[in-house]
PDB file of C-alpha atoms in Angstrom:
ATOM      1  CA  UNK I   1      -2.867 -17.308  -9.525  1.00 84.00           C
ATOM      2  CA  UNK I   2      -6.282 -18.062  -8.165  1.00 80.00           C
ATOM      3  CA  UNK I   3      -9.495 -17.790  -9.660  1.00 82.00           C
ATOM      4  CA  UNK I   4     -12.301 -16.865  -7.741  1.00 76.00           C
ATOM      5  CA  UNK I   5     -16.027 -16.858  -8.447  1.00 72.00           C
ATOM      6  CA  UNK I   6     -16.884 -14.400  -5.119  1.00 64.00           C
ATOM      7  CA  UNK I   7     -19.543 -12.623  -6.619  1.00 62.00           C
ATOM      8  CA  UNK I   8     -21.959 -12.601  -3.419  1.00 61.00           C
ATOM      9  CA  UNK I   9     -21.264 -10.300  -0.664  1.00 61.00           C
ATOM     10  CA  UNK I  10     -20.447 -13.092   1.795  1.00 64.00           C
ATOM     11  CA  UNK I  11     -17.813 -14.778  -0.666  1.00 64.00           C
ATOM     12  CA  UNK I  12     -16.243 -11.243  -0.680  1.00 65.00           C
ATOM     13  CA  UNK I  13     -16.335 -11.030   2.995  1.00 68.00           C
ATOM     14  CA  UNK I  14     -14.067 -14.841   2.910  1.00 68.00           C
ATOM     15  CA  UNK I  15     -11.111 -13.008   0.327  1.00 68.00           C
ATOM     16  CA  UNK I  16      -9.194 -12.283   3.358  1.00 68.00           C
ATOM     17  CA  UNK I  17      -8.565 -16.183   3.723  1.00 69.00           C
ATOM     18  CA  UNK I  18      -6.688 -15.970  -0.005  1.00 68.00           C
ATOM     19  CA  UNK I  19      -4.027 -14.079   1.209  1.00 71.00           C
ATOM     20  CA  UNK I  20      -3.265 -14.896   4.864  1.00 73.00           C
ATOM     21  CA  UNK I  21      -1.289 -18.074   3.638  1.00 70.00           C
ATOM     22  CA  UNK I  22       1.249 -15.650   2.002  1.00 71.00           C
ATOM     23  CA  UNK I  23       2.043 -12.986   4.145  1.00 66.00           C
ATOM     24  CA  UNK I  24       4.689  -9.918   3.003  1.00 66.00           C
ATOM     25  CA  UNK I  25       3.480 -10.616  -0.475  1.00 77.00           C
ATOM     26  CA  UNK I  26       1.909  -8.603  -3.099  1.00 83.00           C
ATOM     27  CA  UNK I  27      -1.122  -9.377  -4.330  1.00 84.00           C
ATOM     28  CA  UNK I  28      -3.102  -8.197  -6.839  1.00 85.00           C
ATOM     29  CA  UNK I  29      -7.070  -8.583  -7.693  1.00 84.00           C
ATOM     30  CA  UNK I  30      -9.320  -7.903 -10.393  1.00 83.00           C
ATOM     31  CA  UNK I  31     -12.528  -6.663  -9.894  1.00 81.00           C
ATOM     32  CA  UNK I  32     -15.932  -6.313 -11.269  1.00 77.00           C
ATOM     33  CA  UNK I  33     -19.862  -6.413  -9.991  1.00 74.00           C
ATOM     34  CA  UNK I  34     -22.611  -6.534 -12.420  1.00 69.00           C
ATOM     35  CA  UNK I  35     -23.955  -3.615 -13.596  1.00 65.00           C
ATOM     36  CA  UNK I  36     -27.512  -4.083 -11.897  1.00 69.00           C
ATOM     37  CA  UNK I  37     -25.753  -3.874  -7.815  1.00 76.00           C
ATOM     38  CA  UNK I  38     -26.918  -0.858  -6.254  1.00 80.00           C
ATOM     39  CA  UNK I  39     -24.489   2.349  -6.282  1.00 77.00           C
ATOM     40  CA  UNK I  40     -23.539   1.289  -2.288  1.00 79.00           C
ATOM     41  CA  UNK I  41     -23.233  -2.482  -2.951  1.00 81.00           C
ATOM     42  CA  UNK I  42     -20.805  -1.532  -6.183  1.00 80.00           C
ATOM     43  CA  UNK I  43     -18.738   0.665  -3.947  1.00 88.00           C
ATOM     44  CA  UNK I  44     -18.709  -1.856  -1.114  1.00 83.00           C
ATOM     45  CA  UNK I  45     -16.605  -4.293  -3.069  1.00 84.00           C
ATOM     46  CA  UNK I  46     -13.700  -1.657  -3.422  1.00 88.00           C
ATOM     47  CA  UNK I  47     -14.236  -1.002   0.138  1.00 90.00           C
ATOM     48  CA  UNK I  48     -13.968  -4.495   1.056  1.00 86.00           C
ATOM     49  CA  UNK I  49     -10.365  -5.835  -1.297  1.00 87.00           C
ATOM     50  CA  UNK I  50      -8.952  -2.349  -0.317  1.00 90.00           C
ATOM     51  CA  UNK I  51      -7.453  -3.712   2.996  1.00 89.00           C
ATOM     52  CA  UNK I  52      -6.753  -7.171   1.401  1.00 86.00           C
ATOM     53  CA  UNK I  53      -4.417  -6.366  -1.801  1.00 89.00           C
ATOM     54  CA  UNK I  54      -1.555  -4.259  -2.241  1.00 90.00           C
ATOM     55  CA  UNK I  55      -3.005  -3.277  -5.867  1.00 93.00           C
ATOM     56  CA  UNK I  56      -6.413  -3.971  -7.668  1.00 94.00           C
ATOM     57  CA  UNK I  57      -7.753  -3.931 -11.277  1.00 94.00           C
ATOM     58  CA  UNK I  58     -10.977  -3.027 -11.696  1.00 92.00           C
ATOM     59  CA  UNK I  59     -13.287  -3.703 -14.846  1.00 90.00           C
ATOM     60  CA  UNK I  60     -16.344  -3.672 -16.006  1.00 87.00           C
ATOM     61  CA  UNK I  61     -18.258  -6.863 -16.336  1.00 81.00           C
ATOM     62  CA  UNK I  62     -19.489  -8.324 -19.083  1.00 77.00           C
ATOM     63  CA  UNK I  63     -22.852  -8.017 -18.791  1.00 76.00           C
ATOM     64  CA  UNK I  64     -23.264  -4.071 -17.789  1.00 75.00           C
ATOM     65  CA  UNK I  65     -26.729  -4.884 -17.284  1.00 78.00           C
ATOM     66  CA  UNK I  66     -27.534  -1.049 -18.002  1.00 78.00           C
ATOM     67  CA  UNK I  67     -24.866   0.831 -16.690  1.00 80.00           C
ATOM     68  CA  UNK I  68     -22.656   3.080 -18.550  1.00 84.00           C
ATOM     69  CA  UNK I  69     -19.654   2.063 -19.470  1.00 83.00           C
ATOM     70  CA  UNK I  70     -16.676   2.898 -16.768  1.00 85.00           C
ATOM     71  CA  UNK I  71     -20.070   3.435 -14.478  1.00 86.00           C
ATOM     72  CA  UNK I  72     -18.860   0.487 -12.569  1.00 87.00           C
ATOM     73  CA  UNK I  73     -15.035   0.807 -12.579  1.00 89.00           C
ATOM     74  CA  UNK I  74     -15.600   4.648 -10.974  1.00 91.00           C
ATOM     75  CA  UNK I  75     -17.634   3.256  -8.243  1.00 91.00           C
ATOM     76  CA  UNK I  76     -15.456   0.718  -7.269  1.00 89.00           C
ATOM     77  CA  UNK I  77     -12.424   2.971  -7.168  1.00 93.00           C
ATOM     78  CA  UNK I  78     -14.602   4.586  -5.196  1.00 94.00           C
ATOM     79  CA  UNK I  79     -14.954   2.624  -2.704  1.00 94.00           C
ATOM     80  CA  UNK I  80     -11.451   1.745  -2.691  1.00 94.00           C
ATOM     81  CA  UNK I  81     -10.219   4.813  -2.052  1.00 96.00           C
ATOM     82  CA  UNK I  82     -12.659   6.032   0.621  1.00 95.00           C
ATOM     83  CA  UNK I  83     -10.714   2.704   2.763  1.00 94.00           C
ATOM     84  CA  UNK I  84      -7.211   3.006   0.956  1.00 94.00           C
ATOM     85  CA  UNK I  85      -6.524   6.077  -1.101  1.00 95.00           C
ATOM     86  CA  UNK I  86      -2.720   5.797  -1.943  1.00 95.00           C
ATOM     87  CA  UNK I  87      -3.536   1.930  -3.140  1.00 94.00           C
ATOM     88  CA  UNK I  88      -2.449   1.565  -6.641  1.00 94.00           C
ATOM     89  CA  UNK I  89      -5.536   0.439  -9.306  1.00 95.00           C
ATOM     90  CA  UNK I  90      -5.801   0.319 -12.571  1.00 94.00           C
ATOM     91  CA  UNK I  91      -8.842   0.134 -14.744  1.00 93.00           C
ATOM     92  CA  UNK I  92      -9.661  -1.360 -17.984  1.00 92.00           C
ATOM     93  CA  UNK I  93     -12.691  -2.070 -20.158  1.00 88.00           C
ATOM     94  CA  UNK I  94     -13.159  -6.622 -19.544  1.00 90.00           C
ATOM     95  CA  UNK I  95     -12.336  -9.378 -17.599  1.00 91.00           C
ATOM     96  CA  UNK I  96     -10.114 -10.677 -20.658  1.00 93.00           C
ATOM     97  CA  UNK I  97      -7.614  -7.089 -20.356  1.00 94.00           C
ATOM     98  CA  UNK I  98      -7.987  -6.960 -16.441  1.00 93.00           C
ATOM     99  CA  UNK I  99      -6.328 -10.787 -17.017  1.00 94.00           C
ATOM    100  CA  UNK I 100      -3.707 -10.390 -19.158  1.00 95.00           C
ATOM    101  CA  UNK I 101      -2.922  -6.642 -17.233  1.00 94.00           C
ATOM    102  CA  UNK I 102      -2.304  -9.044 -13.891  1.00 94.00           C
ATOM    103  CA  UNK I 103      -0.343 -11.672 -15.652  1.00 94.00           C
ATOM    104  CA  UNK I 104       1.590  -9.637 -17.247  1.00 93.00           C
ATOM    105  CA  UNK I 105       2.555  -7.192 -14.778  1.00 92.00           C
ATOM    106  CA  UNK I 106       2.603 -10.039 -12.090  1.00 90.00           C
ATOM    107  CA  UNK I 107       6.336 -10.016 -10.017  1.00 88.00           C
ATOM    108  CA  UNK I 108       7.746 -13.231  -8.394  1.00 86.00           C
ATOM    109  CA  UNK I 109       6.245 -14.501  -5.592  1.00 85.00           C
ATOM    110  CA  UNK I 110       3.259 -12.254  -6.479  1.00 88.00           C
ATOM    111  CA  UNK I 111      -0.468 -13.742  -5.907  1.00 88.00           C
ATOM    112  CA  UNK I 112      -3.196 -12.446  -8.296  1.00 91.00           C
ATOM    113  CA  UNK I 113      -6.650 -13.004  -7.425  1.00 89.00           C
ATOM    114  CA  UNK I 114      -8.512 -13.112  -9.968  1.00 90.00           C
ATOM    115  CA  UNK I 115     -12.557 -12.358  -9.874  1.00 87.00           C
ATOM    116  CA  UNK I 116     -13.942 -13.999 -12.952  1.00 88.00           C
ATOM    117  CA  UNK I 117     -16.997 -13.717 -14.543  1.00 85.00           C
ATOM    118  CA  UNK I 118     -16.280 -16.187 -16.756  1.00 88.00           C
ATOM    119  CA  UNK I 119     -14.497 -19.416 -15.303  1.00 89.00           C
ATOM    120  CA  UNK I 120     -13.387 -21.468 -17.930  1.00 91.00           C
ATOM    121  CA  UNK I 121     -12.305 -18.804 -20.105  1.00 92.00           C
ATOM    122  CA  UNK I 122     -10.000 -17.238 -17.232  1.00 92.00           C
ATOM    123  CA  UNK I 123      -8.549 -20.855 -17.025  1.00 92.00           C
ATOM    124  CA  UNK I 124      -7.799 -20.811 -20.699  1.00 93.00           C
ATOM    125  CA  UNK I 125      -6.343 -17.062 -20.613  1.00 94.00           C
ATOM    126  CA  UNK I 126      -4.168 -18.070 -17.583  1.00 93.00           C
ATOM    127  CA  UNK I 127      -2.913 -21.682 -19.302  1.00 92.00           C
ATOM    128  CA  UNK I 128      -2.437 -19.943 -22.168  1.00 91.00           C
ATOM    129  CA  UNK I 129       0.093 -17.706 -20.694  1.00 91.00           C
ATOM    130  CA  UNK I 130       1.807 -19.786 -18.984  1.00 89.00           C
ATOM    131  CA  UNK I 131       2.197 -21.968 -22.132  1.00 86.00           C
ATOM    132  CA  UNK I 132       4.075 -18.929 -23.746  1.00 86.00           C
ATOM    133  CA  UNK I 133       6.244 -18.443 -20.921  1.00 82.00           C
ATOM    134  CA  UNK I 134       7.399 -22.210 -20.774  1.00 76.00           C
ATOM    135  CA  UNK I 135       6.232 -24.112 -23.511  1.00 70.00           C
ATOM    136  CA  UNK I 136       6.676 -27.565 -23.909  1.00 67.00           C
ATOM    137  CA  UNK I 137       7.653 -29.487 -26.648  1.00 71.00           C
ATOM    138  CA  UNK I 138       6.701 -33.068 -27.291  1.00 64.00           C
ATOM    139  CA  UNK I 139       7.743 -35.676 -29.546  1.00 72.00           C
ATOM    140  CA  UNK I 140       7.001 -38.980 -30.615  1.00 68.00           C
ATOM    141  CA  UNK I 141       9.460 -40.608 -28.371  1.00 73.00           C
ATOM    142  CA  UNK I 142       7.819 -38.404 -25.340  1.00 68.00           C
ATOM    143  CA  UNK I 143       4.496 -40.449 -25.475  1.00 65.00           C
ATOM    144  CA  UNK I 144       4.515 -43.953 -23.997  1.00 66.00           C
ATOM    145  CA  UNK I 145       3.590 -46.613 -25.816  1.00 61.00           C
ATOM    146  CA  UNK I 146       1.913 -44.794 -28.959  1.00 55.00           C
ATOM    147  CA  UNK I 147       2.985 -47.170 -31.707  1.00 59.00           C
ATOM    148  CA  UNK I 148       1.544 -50.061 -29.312  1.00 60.00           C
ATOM    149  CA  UNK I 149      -1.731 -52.026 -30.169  1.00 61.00           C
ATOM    150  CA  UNK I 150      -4.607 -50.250 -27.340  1.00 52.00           C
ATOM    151  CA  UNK I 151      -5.735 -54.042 -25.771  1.00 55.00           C
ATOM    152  CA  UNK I 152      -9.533 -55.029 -26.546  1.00 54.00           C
TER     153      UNK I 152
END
């Protein structure tokens, strides 16, 4: 999993970069814009992940900043498909489903890019997930020294 912040057309142009270190794999982004891009700007981000992933998820942001809602997802797709149209994507409502839609669905091997919106809470949804597939239990005994005096 990586988690990317590339919100700025020039940090979409450097994607490529995130999956040239694993070749003959599939990978999988989300994707969003905010709602205020311009119609050709919003449908320039499809048309720039098309060539780079093997599926996307596309989602609204969470700010729509005025746009309907699904406004956004449409003219992503959009622009997807006028570069890629057999390429597989999927769209849902937020960042949180477009996260838990790419973890879950996620094969071996498989890198997921994820475009947040919100950093620390795509850290927590990602942790969080990867707790439930291999928790970890701890006990007393696990933790060095906790019965022992902290020195002054």
């Amino acid at each position: 999993v990586r988690i990317d912040l590339a919100h700025t057309a020039a940090g979409r142009e450097r994607r490529p970069r995130l999956t040239e270190k694993v070749p003959d794999t599939r990978t999988t982004a989300t994707e969003a814009v905010t709602g205020d891009r311009r119609h050709h700007d919003t449908r320039s981000l499809g048309r720039t992940a098309a060539p780079i992933f093997t599926h996307i998820i596309v989602r609204e942001d969470d700010d729509t900043r005025g746009r309907a809602p699904g406004e956004t997802t449409r003219l992503i797709t959009e622009g997807i498909h006028s570069v890629h149209p057999e390429l597989p994507v999927t769209a849902v409502q937020s960042e949180v489903e477009s996260i838990m839609h790419g973890l879950k669905k996620a094969k071996k091997n498989e890198l997921l890019v994820i475009l947040a919106d919100n950093i620390p809470r795509a850290i927590q949804l990602v942790t969080q997930y990867k707790e439930q597939l291999s928790p970890m239990e701890l006990t007393h005994a696990d933790i060095p020294n906790l019965n022992e005096e902290a020195p002054s």
